[in-house]
Tab-separated table of C-alpha atoms and ligand atoms in Angstrom:
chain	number	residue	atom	x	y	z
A	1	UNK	CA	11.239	-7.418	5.231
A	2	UNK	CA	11.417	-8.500	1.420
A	3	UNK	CA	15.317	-8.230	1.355
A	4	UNK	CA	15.757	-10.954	-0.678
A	5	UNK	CA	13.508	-9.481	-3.470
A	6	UNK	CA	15.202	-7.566	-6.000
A	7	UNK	CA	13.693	-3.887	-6.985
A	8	UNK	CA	16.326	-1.625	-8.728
A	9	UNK	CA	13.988	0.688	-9.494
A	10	UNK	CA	14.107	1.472	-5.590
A	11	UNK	CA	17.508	2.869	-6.571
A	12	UNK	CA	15.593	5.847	-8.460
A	13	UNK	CA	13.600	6.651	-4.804
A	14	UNK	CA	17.124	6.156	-2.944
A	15	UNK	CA	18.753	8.684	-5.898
A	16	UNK	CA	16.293	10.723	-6.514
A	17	UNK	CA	16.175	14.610	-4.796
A	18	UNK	CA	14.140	14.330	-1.803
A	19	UNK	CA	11.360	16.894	-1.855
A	20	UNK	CA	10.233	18.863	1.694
A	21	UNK	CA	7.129	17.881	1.321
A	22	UNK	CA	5.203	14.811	2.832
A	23	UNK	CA	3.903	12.287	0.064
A	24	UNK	CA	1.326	10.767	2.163
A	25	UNK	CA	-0.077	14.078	3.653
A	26	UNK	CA	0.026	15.078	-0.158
A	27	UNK	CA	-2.126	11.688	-0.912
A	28	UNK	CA	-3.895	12.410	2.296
A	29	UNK	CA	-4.470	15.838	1.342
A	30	UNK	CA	-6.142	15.119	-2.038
A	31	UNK	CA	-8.832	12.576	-0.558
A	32	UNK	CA	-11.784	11.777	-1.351
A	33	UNK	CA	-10.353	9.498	-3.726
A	34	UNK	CA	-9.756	7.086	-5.787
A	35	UNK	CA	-6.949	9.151	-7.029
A	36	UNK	CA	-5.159	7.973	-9.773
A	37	UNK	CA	-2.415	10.907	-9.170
A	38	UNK	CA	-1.616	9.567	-6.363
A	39	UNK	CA	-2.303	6.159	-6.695
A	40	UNK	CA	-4.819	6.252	-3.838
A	41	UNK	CA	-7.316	2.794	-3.709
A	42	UNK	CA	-9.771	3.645	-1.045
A	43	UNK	CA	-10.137	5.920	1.957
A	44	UNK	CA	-11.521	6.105	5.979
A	45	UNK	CA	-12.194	9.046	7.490
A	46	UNK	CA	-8.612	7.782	9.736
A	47	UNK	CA	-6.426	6.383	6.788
A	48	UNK	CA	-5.856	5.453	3.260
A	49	UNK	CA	-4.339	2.594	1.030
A	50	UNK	CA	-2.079	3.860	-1.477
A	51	UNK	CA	-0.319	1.809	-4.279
A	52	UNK	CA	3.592	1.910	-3.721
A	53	UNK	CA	5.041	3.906	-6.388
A	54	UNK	CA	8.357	2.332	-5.731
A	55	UNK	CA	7.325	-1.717	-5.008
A	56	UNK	CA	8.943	-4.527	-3.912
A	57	UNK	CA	6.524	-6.859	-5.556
A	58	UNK	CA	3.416	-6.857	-7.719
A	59	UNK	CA	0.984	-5.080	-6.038
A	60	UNK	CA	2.565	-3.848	-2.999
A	61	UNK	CA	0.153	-1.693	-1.468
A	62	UNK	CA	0.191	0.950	2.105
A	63	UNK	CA	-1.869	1.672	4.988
A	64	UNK	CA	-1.457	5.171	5.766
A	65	UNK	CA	-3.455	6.814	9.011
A	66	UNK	CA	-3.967	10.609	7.305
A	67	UNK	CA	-2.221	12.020	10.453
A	68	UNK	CA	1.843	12.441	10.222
A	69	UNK	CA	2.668	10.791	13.147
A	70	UNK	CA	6.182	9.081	13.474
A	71	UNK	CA	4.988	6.010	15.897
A	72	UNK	CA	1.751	3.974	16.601
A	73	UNK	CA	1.464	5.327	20.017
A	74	UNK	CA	1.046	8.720	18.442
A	75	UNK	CA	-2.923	7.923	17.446
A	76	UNK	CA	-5.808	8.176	19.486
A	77	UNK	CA	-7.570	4.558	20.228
A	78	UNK	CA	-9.686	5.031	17.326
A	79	UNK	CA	-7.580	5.823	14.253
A	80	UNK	CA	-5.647	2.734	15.857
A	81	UNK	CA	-8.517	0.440	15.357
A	82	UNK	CA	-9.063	2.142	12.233
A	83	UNK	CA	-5.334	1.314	10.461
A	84	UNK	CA	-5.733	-2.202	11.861
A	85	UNK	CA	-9.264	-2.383	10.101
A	86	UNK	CA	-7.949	-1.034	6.694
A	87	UNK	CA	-5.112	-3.932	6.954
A	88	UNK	CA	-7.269	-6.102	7.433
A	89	UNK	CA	-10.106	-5.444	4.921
A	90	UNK	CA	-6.896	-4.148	2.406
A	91	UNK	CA	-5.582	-8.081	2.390
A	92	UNK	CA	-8.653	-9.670	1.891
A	93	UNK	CA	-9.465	-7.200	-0.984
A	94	UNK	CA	-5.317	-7.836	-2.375
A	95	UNK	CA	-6.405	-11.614	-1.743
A	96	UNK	CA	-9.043	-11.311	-3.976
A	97	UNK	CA	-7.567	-9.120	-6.323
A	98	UNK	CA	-4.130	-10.841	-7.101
A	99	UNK	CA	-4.555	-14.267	-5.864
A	100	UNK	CA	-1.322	-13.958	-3.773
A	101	UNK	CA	0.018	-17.188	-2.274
A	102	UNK	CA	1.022	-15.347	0.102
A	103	UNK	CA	1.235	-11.692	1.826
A	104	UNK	CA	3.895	-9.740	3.876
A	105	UNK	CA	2.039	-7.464	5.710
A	106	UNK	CA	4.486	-4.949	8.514
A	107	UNK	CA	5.995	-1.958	9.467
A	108	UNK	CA	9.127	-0.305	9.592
A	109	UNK	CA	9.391	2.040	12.501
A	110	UNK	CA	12.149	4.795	12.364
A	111	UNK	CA	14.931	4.620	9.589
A	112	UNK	CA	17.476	2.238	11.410
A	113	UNK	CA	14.170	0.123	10.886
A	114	UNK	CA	13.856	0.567	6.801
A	115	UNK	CA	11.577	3.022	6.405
A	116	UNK	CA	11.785	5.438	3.516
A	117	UNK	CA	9.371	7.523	4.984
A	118	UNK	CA	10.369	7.752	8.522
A	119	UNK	CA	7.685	10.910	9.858
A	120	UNK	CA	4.643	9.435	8.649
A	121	UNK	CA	4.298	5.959	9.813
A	122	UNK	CA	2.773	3.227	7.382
A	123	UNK	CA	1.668	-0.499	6.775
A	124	UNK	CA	3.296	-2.462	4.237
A	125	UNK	CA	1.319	-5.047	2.493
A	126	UNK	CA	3.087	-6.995	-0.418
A	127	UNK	CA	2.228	-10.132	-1.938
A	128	UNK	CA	3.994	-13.438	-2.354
A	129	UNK	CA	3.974	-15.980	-5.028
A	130	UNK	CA	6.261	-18.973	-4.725
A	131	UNK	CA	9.604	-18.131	-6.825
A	132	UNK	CA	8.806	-14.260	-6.988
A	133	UNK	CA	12.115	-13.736	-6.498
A	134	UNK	CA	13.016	-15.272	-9.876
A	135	UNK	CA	10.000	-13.335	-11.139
A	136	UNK	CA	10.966	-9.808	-10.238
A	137	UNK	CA	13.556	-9.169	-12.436
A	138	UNK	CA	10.929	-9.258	-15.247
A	139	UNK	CA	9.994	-6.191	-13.724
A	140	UNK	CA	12.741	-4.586	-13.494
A	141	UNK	CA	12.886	-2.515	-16.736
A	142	UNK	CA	12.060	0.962	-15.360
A	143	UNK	CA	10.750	2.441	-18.306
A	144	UNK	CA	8.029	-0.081	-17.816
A	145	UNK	CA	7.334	0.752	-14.400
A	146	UNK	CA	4.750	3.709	-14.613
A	147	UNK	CA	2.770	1.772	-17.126
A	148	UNK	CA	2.918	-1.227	-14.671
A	149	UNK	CA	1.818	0.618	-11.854
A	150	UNK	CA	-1.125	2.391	-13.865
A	151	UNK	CA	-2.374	-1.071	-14.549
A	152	UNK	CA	-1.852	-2.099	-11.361
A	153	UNK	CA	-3.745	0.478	-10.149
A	154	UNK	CA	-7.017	0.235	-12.382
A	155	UNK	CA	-6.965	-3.444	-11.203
A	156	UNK	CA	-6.596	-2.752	-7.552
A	157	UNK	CA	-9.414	-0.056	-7.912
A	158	UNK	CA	-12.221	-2.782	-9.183
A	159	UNK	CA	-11.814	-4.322	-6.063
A	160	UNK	CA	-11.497	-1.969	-3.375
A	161	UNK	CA	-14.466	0.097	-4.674
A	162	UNK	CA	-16.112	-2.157	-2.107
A	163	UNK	CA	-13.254	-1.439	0.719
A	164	UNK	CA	-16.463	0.207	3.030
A	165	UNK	CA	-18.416	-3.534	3.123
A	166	UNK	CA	-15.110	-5.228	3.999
A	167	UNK	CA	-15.004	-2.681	7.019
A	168	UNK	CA	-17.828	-4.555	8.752
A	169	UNK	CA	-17.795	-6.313	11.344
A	170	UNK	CA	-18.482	-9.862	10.475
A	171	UNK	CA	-19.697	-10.960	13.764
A	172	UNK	CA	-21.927	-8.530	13.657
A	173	UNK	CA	-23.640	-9.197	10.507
A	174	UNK	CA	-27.277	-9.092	9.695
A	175	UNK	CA	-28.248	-12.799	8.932
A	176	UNK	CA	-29.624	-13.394	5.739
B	1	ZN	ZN1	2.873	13.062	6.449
């Protein structure tokens, strides 16, 4: 996924001393949110969406269940229905948001896969603009990057402050 968009400061994540510790059971630990340490948007009582410190595009956003589990089959039924939920109410809330053209949304399943967090399974969720590829490099001055995110973040947050209402289920929807 997103190979063809170019992120050096990835390099810093490759490069950079990996520490014991779990980031997302850190994130997951410091719930209830919105945490602006760890760039946590909005929480479930199952899972969490999380700006990506390290994106591959504007506004590249996780799904994260709160349990460290290394595969999908590793969650009970319900925190399964639960991650699925967050995606989907997470890309109508980025849609809104960023005005994407488009959105990758996947996962990366075991290293040999891509992930960069192997033991605790996530859902990607990047947006698309025609030509981003061109665009990126704009980005690409790290020292910019924190500052970038922060703003990211603040603009992400005005949004998914209503995550819970985008957790209904339309069909079952009072009628007005
Ligand atoms: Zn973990």
């Amino acid at each position: 996924m997103s190979d063809t968009l170019w992120a050096p400061w990835r390099m810093d994540y490759i490069t950079s001393p990996r520490t014991p510790e779990c980031v997302f059971c850190a994130a997951a630990a410091d719930i209830p949110a919105q945490n602006a340490h760890h760039l946590v948007l909005a929480a479930t009582d199952d899972d969490f969406v999380i700006l990506n410190r390290y994106p591959y595009a504007h506004g590249h956003i996780m799904v994260c269940p709160r349990q460290h589990v290394s595969g999908l089959g590793e969650l009970s039924f319900a925190a399964q229905r639960s991650l699925f939920r967050s995606v989907v109410a997470a890309e109508a809330l980025l849609r809104q948001a960023l005005q994407p053209q488009g959105i990758n949304i996947g996962m990366n399943i075991g290293k040999a896969a891509g992930a960069g967090i192997a033991a605790h399974i996530h859902v990607h969720l990047v947006p698309r603009w025609e030509g981003d590829t061109n665009f990126m490099p704009l980005l690409a001055d790290c020292r910019v990057m924190p500052e970038h995110l922060r703003e990211t973040w603040h603009t992400l947050l005005s949004h998914f402050a209503h995550f819970h209402e985008h957790l209904r289920d339309p069909a079952h929807a009072e009628a007005p």
